[in-house]
PDB file of C-alpha atoms in Angstrom:
ATOM      1  CA  MET A 616     -51.289  23.244   5.553  1.00  0.00           C
ATOM      2  CA  HIS A 617     -49.541  24.242   9.296  1.00  0.00           C
ATOM      3  CA  VAL A 618     -52.854  25.496  10.527  1.00  0.00           C
ATOM      4  CA  GLN A 619     -55.041  22.784   9.366  1.00  0.00           C
ATOM      5  CA  VAL A 620     -52.956  20.052  11.487  1.00  0.00           C
ATOM      6  CA  LEU A 621     -52.757  22.940  14.155  1.00  0.00           C
ATOM      7  CA  GLY A 622     -56.233  23.259  14.207  1.00  0.00           C
ATOM      8  CA  ILE A 623     -56.863  19.393  14.705  1.00  0.00           C
ATOM      9  CA  VAL A 624     -54.410  19.564  17.182  1.00  0.00           C
ATOM     10  CA  GLY A 625     -56.264  22.237  18.904  1.00  0.00           C
ATOM     11  CA  VAL A 626     -59.414  20.269  19.011  1.00  0.00           C
ATOM     12  CA  LEU A 627     -57.812  17.065  20.142  1.00  0.00           C
ATOM     13  CA  CYS A 628     -56.189  19.393  23.486  1.00  0.00           C
ATOM     14  CA  GLY A 629     -59.912  20.528  23.918  1.00  0.00           C
ATOM     15  CA  ALA A 630     -60.853  17.339  24.595  1.00  0.00           C
ATOM     16  CA  LEU A 631     -57.715  15.911  26.791  1.00  0.00           C
ATOM     17  CA  PHE A 632     -58.595  19.230  28.862  1.00  0.00           C
ATOM     18  CA  TYR A 633     -62.130  17.817  29.410  1.00  0.00           C
ATOM     19  CA  GLN A 634     -60.537  14.501  29.918  1.00  0.00           C
ATOM     20  CA  PHE A 635     -57.784  15.119  32.139  1.00  0.00           C
ATOM     21  CA  ILE A 636     -58.642  18.300  33.763  1.00  0.00           C
ATOM     22  CA  GLU A 637     -62.612  18.203  34.183  1.00  0.00           C
ATOM     23  CA  GLY A 638     -62.731  14.552  34.710  1.00  0.00           C
ATOM     24  CA  GLU A 639     -64.557  13.330  31.890  1.00  0.00           C
ATOM     25  CA  PHE A 640     -63.529  10.006  30.647  1.00  0.00           C
ATOM     26  CA  PRO A 641     -64.095   9.405  26.951  1.00  0.00           C
ATOM     27  CA  CYS A 642     -66.364   6.693  25.667  1.00  0.00           C
ATOM     28  CA  PRO A 643     -65.332   4.543  23.006  1.00  0.00           C
ATOM     29  CA  LEU A 644     -67.285   6.256  20.129  1.00  0.00           C
ATOM     30  CA  CYS A 645     -65.204   9.726  21.817  1.00  0.00           C
ATOM     31  CA  LEU A 646     -62.005   7.817  21.019  1.00  0.00           C
ATOM     32  CA  LEU A 647     -63.226   6.576  17.569  1.00  0.00           C
ATOM     33  CA  GLN A 648     -63.592  10.264  17.094  1.00  0.00           C
ATOM     34  CA  ARG A 649     -60.284  11.091  18.265  1.00  0.00           C
ATOM     35  CA  MET A 650     -58.525   8.663  15.915  1.00  0.00           C
ATOM     36  CA  ALA A 651     -60.442  10.128  12.872  1.00  0.00           C
ATOM     37  CA  MET A 652     -59.332  13.628  13.736  1.00  0.00           C
ATOM     38  CA  MET A 653     -55.741  12.495  14.260  1.00  0.00           C
ATOM     39  CA  ALA A 654     -56.182  10.650  10.965  1.00  0.00           C
ATOM     40  CA  ALA A 655     -57.556  13.771   9.028  1.00  0.00           C
ATOM     41  CA  ALA A 656     -54.725  15.612  10.593  1.00  0.00           C
ATOM     42  CA  MET A 657     -52.207  13.165   8.801  1.00  0.00           C
ATOM     43  CA  GLY A 658     -53.321  13.956   5.577  1.00  0.00           C
ATOM     44  CA  PRO A 659     -52.021  17.912   5.508  1.00  0.00           C
ATOM     45  CA  MET A 660     -49.154  15.886   7.997  1.00  0.00           C
ATOM     46  CA  TYR A 661     -47.760  13.752   4.975  1.00  0.00           C
ATOM     47  CA  ILE A 662     -47.739  16.927   2.677  1.00  0.00           C
ATOM     48  CA  LEU A 663     -45.363  18.588   5.082  1.00  0.00           C
ATOM     49  CA  LEU A 664     -43.224  16.415   5.677  1.00  0.00           C
ATOM     50  CA  ASN A 665     -42.948  15.059   2.047  1.00  0.00           C
ATOM     51  CA  ARG A 666     -42.399  18.493   0.491  1.00  0.00           C
ATOM     52  CA  GLN A 667     -38.524  18.108  -0.589  1.00  0.00           C
ATOM     53  CA  ALA A 668     -39.255  14.586  -2.295  1.00  0.00           C
ATOM     54  CA  LYS A 669     -37.790  14.292  -5.360  1.00  0.00           C
ATOM     55  CA  ALA A 670     -40.347  14.800  -8.361  1.00  0.00           C
ATOM     56  CA  GLN A 671     -39.325  11.485  -9.673  1.00  0.00           C
ATOM     57  CA  GLU A 672     -40.151   9.640  -6.913  1.00  0.00           C
ATOM     58  CA  SER A 673     -44.078  11.393  -6.393  1.00  0.00           C
ATOM     59  CA  PRO A 674     -44.963  14.751  -7.686  1.00  0.00           C
ATOM     60  CA  ALA A 675     -46.217  17.057  -5.489  1.00  0.00           C
ATOM     61  CA  ARG A 676     -49.413  17.519  -7.028  1.00  0.00           C
ATOM     62  CA  VAL A 677     -50.028  13.849  -6.452  1.00  0.00           C
ATOM     63  CA  ARG A 678     -48.271  13.784  -2.662  1.00  0.00           C
ATOM     64  CA  PHE A 679     -51.069  16.555  -2.273  1.00  0.00           C
ATOM     65  CA  MET A 680     -54.210  14.884  -3.465  1.00  0.00           C
ATOM     66  CA  ARG A 681     -53.161  11.526  -1.314  1.00  0.00           C
ATOM     67  CA  GLY A 682     -52.690  13.531   1.605  1.00  0.00           C
ATOM     68  CA  TYR A 683     -56.207  15.709   1.269  1.00  0.00           C
ATOM     69  CA  GLY A 684     -57.900  12.051  -0.219  1.00  0.00           C
ATOM     70  CA  MET A 685     -56.982  10.604   3.026  1.00  0.00           C
ATOM     71  CA  SER A 686     -58.318  13.549   5.366  1.00  0.00           C
ATOM     72  CA  ILE A 687     -61.905  13.745   3.202  1.00  0.00           C
ATOM     73  CA  VAL A 688     -61.839  10.065   4.019  1.00  0.00           C
ATOM     74  CA  ALA A 689     -60.607   9.891   7.525  1.00  0.00           C
ATOM     75  CA  ALA A 690     -63.356  12.839   8.430  1.00  0.00           C
ATOM     76  CA  ALA A 691     -66.315  11.282   6.394  1.00  0.00           C
ATOM     77  CA  LEU A 692     -65.365   8.205   8.998  1.00  0.00           C
ATOM     78  CA  GLY A 693     -65.100  10.142  11.818  1.00  0.00           C
ATOM     79  CA  MET A 694     -68.669  12.071  10.823  1.00  0.00           C
ATOM     80  CA  ALA A 695     -70.243   9.116  10.067  1.00  0.00           C
ATOM     81  CA  ILE A 696     -69.026   7.877  14.147  1.00  0.00           C
ATOM     82  CA  ALA A 697     -70.163  11.435  15.929  1.00  0.00           C
ATOM     83  CA  ALA A 698     -73.371  11.317  14.251  1.00  0.00           C
ATOM     84  CA  ARG A 699     -73.954   8.038  15.685  1.00  0.00           C
ATOM     85  CA  GLN A 700     -73.287   9.546  18.928  1.00  0.00           C
ATOM     86  CA  VAL A 701     -75.642  12.284  18.162  1.00  0.00           C
ATOM     87  CA  LEU A 702     -78.444   9.922  17.364  1.00  0.00           C
ATOM     88  CA  LEU A 703     -77.912   8.451  20.405  1.00  0.00           C
ATOM     89  CA  HIS A 704     -78.565  11.233  22.418  1.00  0.00           C
ATOM     90  CA  ILE A 705     -81.095  12.838  20.415  1.00  0.00           C
ATOM     91  CA  MET A 706     -84.379  11.814  22.485  1.00  0.00           C
ATOM     92  CA  PRO A 707     -86.015  14.802  23.952  1.00  0.00           C
ATOM     93  CA  GLY A 708     -84.469  14.616  27.668  1.00  0.00           C
ATOM     94  CA  ASP A 709     -81.685  12.646  27.290  1.00  0.00           C
ATOM     95  CA  PRO A 710     -78.778  14.319  29.129  1.00  0.00           C
ATOM     96  CA  GLY A 711     -76.100  13.273  26.270  1.00  0.00           C
ATOM     97  CA  TYR A 712     -72.808  12.199  27.285  1.00  0.00           C
ATOM     98  CA  GLY A 713     -70.245  14.644  28.823  1.00  0.00           C
ATOM     99  CA  SER A 714     -70.844  18.375  29.582  1.00  0.00           C
ATOM    100  CA  ALA A 715     -71.941  21.054  27.030  1.00  0.00           C
ATOM    101  CA  VAL A 716     -69.664  22.972  25.583  1.00  0.00           C
ATOM    102  CA  MET A 717     -71.401  26.320  24.340  1.00  0.00           C
ATOM    103  CA  GLY A 718     -74.887  24.211  24.493  1.00  0.00           C
ATOM    104  CA  TRP A 719     -73.737  21.558  22.241  1.00  0.00           C
ATOM    105  CA  HIS A 720     -72.077  18.301  23.402  1.00  0.00           C
ATOM    106  CA  LEU A 721     -68.260  17.561  21.943  1.00  0.00           C
ATOM    107  CA  TYR A 722     -69.498  14.769  19.524  1.00  0.00           C
ATOM    108  CA  THR A 723     -71.758  17.256  18.250  1.00  0.00           C
ATOM    109  CA  TRP A 724     -69.043  19.809  17.934  1.00  0.00           C
ATOM    110  CA  ALA A 725     -66.616  16.688  16.452  1.00  0.00           C
ATOM    111  CA  VAL A 726     -69.428  16.736  13.654  1.00  0.00           C
ATOM    112  CA  VAL A 727     -69.012  20.482  12.528  1.00  0.00           C
ATOM    113  CA  VAL A 728     -65.126  19.849  12.693  1.00  0.00           C
ATOM    114  CA  PHE A 729     -65.663  16.784  10.526  1.00  0.00           C
ATOM    115  CA  ALA A 730     -67.334  18.836   8.364  1.00  0.00           C
ATOM    116  CA  MET A 731     -64.834  21.832   7.828  1.00  0.00           C
ATOM    117  CA  VAL A 732     -62.195  19.062   6.946  1.00  0.00           C
ATOM    118  CA  ILE A 733     -64.164  17.642   4.304  1.00  0.00           C
ATOM    119  CA  ILE A 734     -64.680  21.524   3.026  1.00  0.00           C
ATOM    120  CA  VAL A 735     -61.400  23.052   3.209  1.00  0.00           C
ATOM    121  CA  SER A 736     -59.843  19.580   2.180  1.00  0.00           C
ATOM    122  CA  GLY A 737     -62.154  19.428  -0.809  1.00  0.00           C
ATOM    123  CA  CYS A 738     -61.714  23.503  -1.457  1.00  0.00           C
ATOM    124  CA  THR A 739     -58.327  23.272  -1.473  1.00  0.00           C
ATOM    125  CA  LEU A 740     -57.938  20.329  -3.678  1.00  0.00           C
ATOM    126  CA  PHE A 741     -60.607  22.066  -6.000  1.00  0.00           C
ATOM    127  CA  PHE A 742     -58.186  25.110  -6.510  1.00  0.00           C
ATOM    128  CA  SER A 743     -54.896  23.196  -6.252  1.00  0.00           C
ATOM    129  CA  ASN A 744     -53.429  24.410  -9.160  1.00  0.00           C
ATOM    130  CA  LEU A 745     -52.801  27.718  -7.257  1.00  0.00           C
ATOM    131  CA  LEU A 746     -52.179  25.848  -3.926  1.00  0.00           C
ATOM    132  CA  VAL A 747     -49.798  22.581  -4.626  1.00  0.00           C
ATOM    133  CA  PRO A 748     -46.290  23.830  -3.060  1.00  0.00           C
ATOM    134  CA  PRO A 749     -43.451  23.918  -5.288  1.00  0.00           C
ATOM    135  CA  ASP A 750     -41.062  21.067  -4.657  1.00  0.00           C
ATOM    136  CA  LEU A 751     -38.342  22.323  -2.196  1.00  0.00           C
ATOM    137  CA  THR A 752     -34.734  21.542  -1.542  1.00  0.00           C
ATOM    138  CA  PRO A 753     -34.232  19.366   1.370  1.00  0.00           C
ATOM    139  CA  GLY A 754     -34.161  19.985   4.945  1.00  0.00           C
ATOM    140  CA  ARG A 755     -38.087  21.211   6.832  1.00  0.00           C
ATOM    141  CA  SER A 756     -38.557  24.368   7.880  1.00  0.00           C
ATOM    142  CA  ARG A 757     -39.167  25.312  11.584  1.00  0.00           C
ATOM    143  CA  TRP A 758     -42.775  25.334  11.340  1.00  0.00           C
ATOM    144  CA  THR A 759     -42.774  22.177  10.428  1.00  0.00           C
ATOM    145  CA  ARG A 760     -40.972  20.767  12.687  1.00  0.00           C
ATOM    146  CA  PHE A 761     -42.832  22.168  15.294  1.00  0.00           C
ATOM    147  CA  THR A 762     -46.013  21.178  14.039  1.00  0.00           C
ATOM    148  CA  SER A 763     -44.703  17.497  13.375  1.00  0.00           C
ATOM    149  CA  ILE A 764     -43.500  17.522  17.344  1.00  0.00           C
ATOM    150  CA  VAL A 765     -46.576  19.082  18.501  1.00  0.00           C
ATOM    151  CA  PHE A 766     -48.834  16.780  16.693  1.00  0.00           C
ATOM    152  CA  THR A 767     -46.632  13.610  17.680  1.00  0.00           C
ATOM    153  CA  VAL A 768     -47.143  14.782  21.684  1.00  0.00           C
ATOM    154  CA  VAL A 769     -50.872  14.728  21.133  1.00  0.00           C
ATOM    155  CA  ILE A 770     -51.144  11.184  19.324  1.00  0.00           C
ATOM    156  CA  LEU A 771     -49.011   9.748  22.188  1.00  0.00           C
ATOM    157  CA  VAL A 772     -50.673  11.531  24.576  1.00  0.00           C
ATOM    158  CA  ASN A 773     -53.928   9.771  23.341  1.00  0.00           C
ATOM    159  CA  VAL A 774     -52.554   6.154  23.387  1.00  0.00           C
ATOM    160  CA  VAL A 775     -51.206   6.338  26.437  1.00  0.00           C
ATOM    161  CA  SER A 776     -54.717   7.480  28.038  1.00  0.00           C
ATOM    162  CA  THR A 777     -56.674   5.023  25.608  1.00  0.00           C
ATOM    163  CA  PHE A 778     -54.160   2.433  26.818  1.00  0.00           C
ATOM    164  CA  SER A 779     -54.737   3.613  30.662  1.00  0.00           C
ATOM    165  CA  GLU A 780     -58.579   3.784  30.268  1.00  0.00           C
ATOM    166  CA  SER A 781     -59.219   0.572  28.728  1.00  0.00           C
ATOM    167  CA  GLY A 782     -56.467  -1.496  30.944  1.00  0.00           C
ATOM    168  CA  LEU A 783     -55.459  -4.961  29.565  1.00  0.00           C
ATOM    169  CA  ARG A 784     -59.384  -5.452  28.060  1.00  0.00           C
ATOM    170  CA  LEU A 785     -59.690  -5.497  24.632  1.00  0.00           C
ATOM    171  CA  PHE A 786     -62.946  -2.832  24.788  1.00  0.00           C
ATOM    172  CA  VAL A 787     -63.773   0.444  26.832  1.00  0.00           C
ATOM    173  CA  PRO A 788     -66.819   0.451  28.677  1.00  0.00           C
ATOM    174  CA  ASP A 789     -69.730   2.431  27.555  1.00  0.00           C
ATOM    175  CA  ASN A 790     -69.918   4.594  30.438  1.00  0.00           C
ATOM    176  CA  PRO A 791     -65.899   4.651  31.575  1.00  0.00           C
ATOM    177  CA  THR A 792     -65.969   6.240  35.121  1.00  0.00           C
ATOM    178  CA  GLN A 793     -62.058   4.953  35.923  1.00  0.00           C
ATOM    179  CA  TYR A 794     -59.108   4.275  34.396  1.00  0.00           C
ATOM    180  CA  GLN A 795     -58.762   0.341  33.941  1.00  0.00           C
ATOM    181  CA  LEU A 796     -54.939  -0.278  33.807  1.00  0.00           C
ATOM    182  CA  ILE A 797     -54.262   1.804  37.048  1.00  0.00           C
ATOM    183  CA  ASP A 798     -57.168  -0.124  38.809  1.00  0.00           C
ATOM    184  CA  GLU A 799     -55.576  -3.305  37.614  1.00  0.00           C
ATOM    185  CA  VAL A 800     -51.982  -2.437  38.726  1.00  0.00           C
ATOM    186  CA  GLU A 801     -53.503  -1.276  42.057  1.00  0.00           C
ATOM    187  CA  SER A 802     -55.162  -4.303  42.588  1.00  0.00           C
ATOM    188  CA  GLU A 803     -52.176  -6.717  41.810  1.00  0.00           C
ATOM    189  CA  LEU A 804     -50.151  -4.882  43.965  1.00  0.00           C
ATOM    190  CA  GLN A 805     -52.909  -5.182  46.943  1.00  0.00           C
ATOM    191  CA  ARG A 806     -52.420  -8.648  46.341  1.00  0.00           C
ATOM    192  CA  SER A 807     -48.867  -9.101  46.378  1.00  0.00           C
ATOM    193  CA  LYS A 808     -48.872  -7.411  49.645  1.00  0.00           C
TER     194      LYS A 808
END
């Protein structure tokens, strides 16, 4: 489960690399795909954080099924969003949005990532009788604490960058070229001078 959460976090960090290092602003569909990836990672994270719950509150098998069910639903939604973006740029000669990574755009890779989340989650549920972790004594492992901290930091970075990109507006432009919040603050500072 740690590997599943950290794998999705790695994909999100790759998207942040392209945003902050390569200077490619995420479009609204890209932001929705990121949200779906975070939701898909919340399933295994839910299981990790609730492993020591008392069996009377919620049996381990139920928590296991809830977590992976959440991942499957989030991945199916994310795959639909990513497929929509692929279809927007499917015409011959369309350069697509953003740069390509190993020949495919990030939204095409997102379809693959979401498909893998669905497959891994489905297989994990299929073999749940072998994989359901036992209820543990109270206390979380170092790996669980590390994974939850890294995951939380990535979520916060995405929230701040999305807010910076949209500014005080409700919508992000289709092809963003700037951080709206920073521009709004700069323009207000210049007016006040």
